[in-house]
Amino acid sequence: MTTTTNLEELIDYLGRTHGLSERTAQRLVDEVLSYCQETVEEFIRRRHRELQALDLKNEAIFAEIAAELSTRRFCAPPLTERQIRRLIYG
């Protein structure tokens, strides 16, 4: 669990070591925390939208998402294309 003190220390550290303003360092920390809190379902839905925007077909999208899941920090169990489709469309 990350305490406010630890976050303040991290923000100060980033500011000192990378020449970031306090506001920029805070925003960076917030973005990283948000990224790390993404659930499997949120990741699948987000990636589906992103890959659709690249004009990929669902068959290719589902295969790509399945491959990407094994590399994510939440260590998702292997999902079939059907399971991925159900998470997207319900």
Coordinates of C-alpha atoms in Angstrom, one line a residue, residues 38-82:
E38 CA -6.6 -1.0 -14.9
T39 CA -8.6 -4.2 -14.6
V40 CA -8.5 -7.0 -17.2
E41 CA -12.0 -6.0 -18.4
E42 CA -11.0 -2.3 -18.8
F43 CA -7.8 -3.3 -20.6
I44 CA -9.7 -5.6 -23.0
R45 CA -12.3 -2.9 -23.8
R46 CA -9.7 -0.2 -24.2
R47 CA -7.5 -2.2 -26.5
H48 CA -10.5 -3.3 -28.6
R49 CA -11.4 0.3 -29.2
E50 CA -7.8 1.2 -30.0
L51 CA -7.4 -1.7 -32.4
Q52 CA -10.7 -1.0 -34.1
A53 CA -9.5 2.5 -34.7
L54 CA -6.7 1.0 -36.7
D55 CA -9.3 -0.8 -38.9
L56 CA -8.4 -4.2 -37.7
K57 CA -11.1 -6.9 -37.9
N58 CA -12.4 -8.5 -34.7
E59 CA -10.7 -11.9 -35.4
A60 CA -7.3 -10.1 -35.5
I61 CA -8.2 -7.9 -32.6
F62 CA -9.2 -10.9 -30.4
A63 CA -6.0 -12.7 -31.2
E64 CA -3.9 -9.6 -30.5
I65 CA -5.6 -9.0 -27.1
A66 CA -5.2 -12.6 -26.1
A67 CA -1.4 -12.4 -26.9
E68 CA -1.1 -9.1 -25.0
L69 CA -2.8 -10.3 -21.9
S70 CA 0.1 -12.6 -20.9
T71 CA 2.5 -9.7 -20.9
R72 CA 0.4 -7.4 -18.6
R73 CA 1.0 -6.9 -14.9
F74 CA -2.3 -8.3 -13.8
C75 CA -1.3 -11.8 -15.0
A76 CA -4.6 -12.6 -16.6
P77 CA -5.4 -16.2 -17.2
P78 CA -5.4 -17.3 -20.8
L79 CA -8.7 -16.2 -22.4
T80 CA -10.3 -17.7 -25.5
E81 CA -11.6 -15.4 -28.2
R82 CA -15.1 -16.2 -27.1

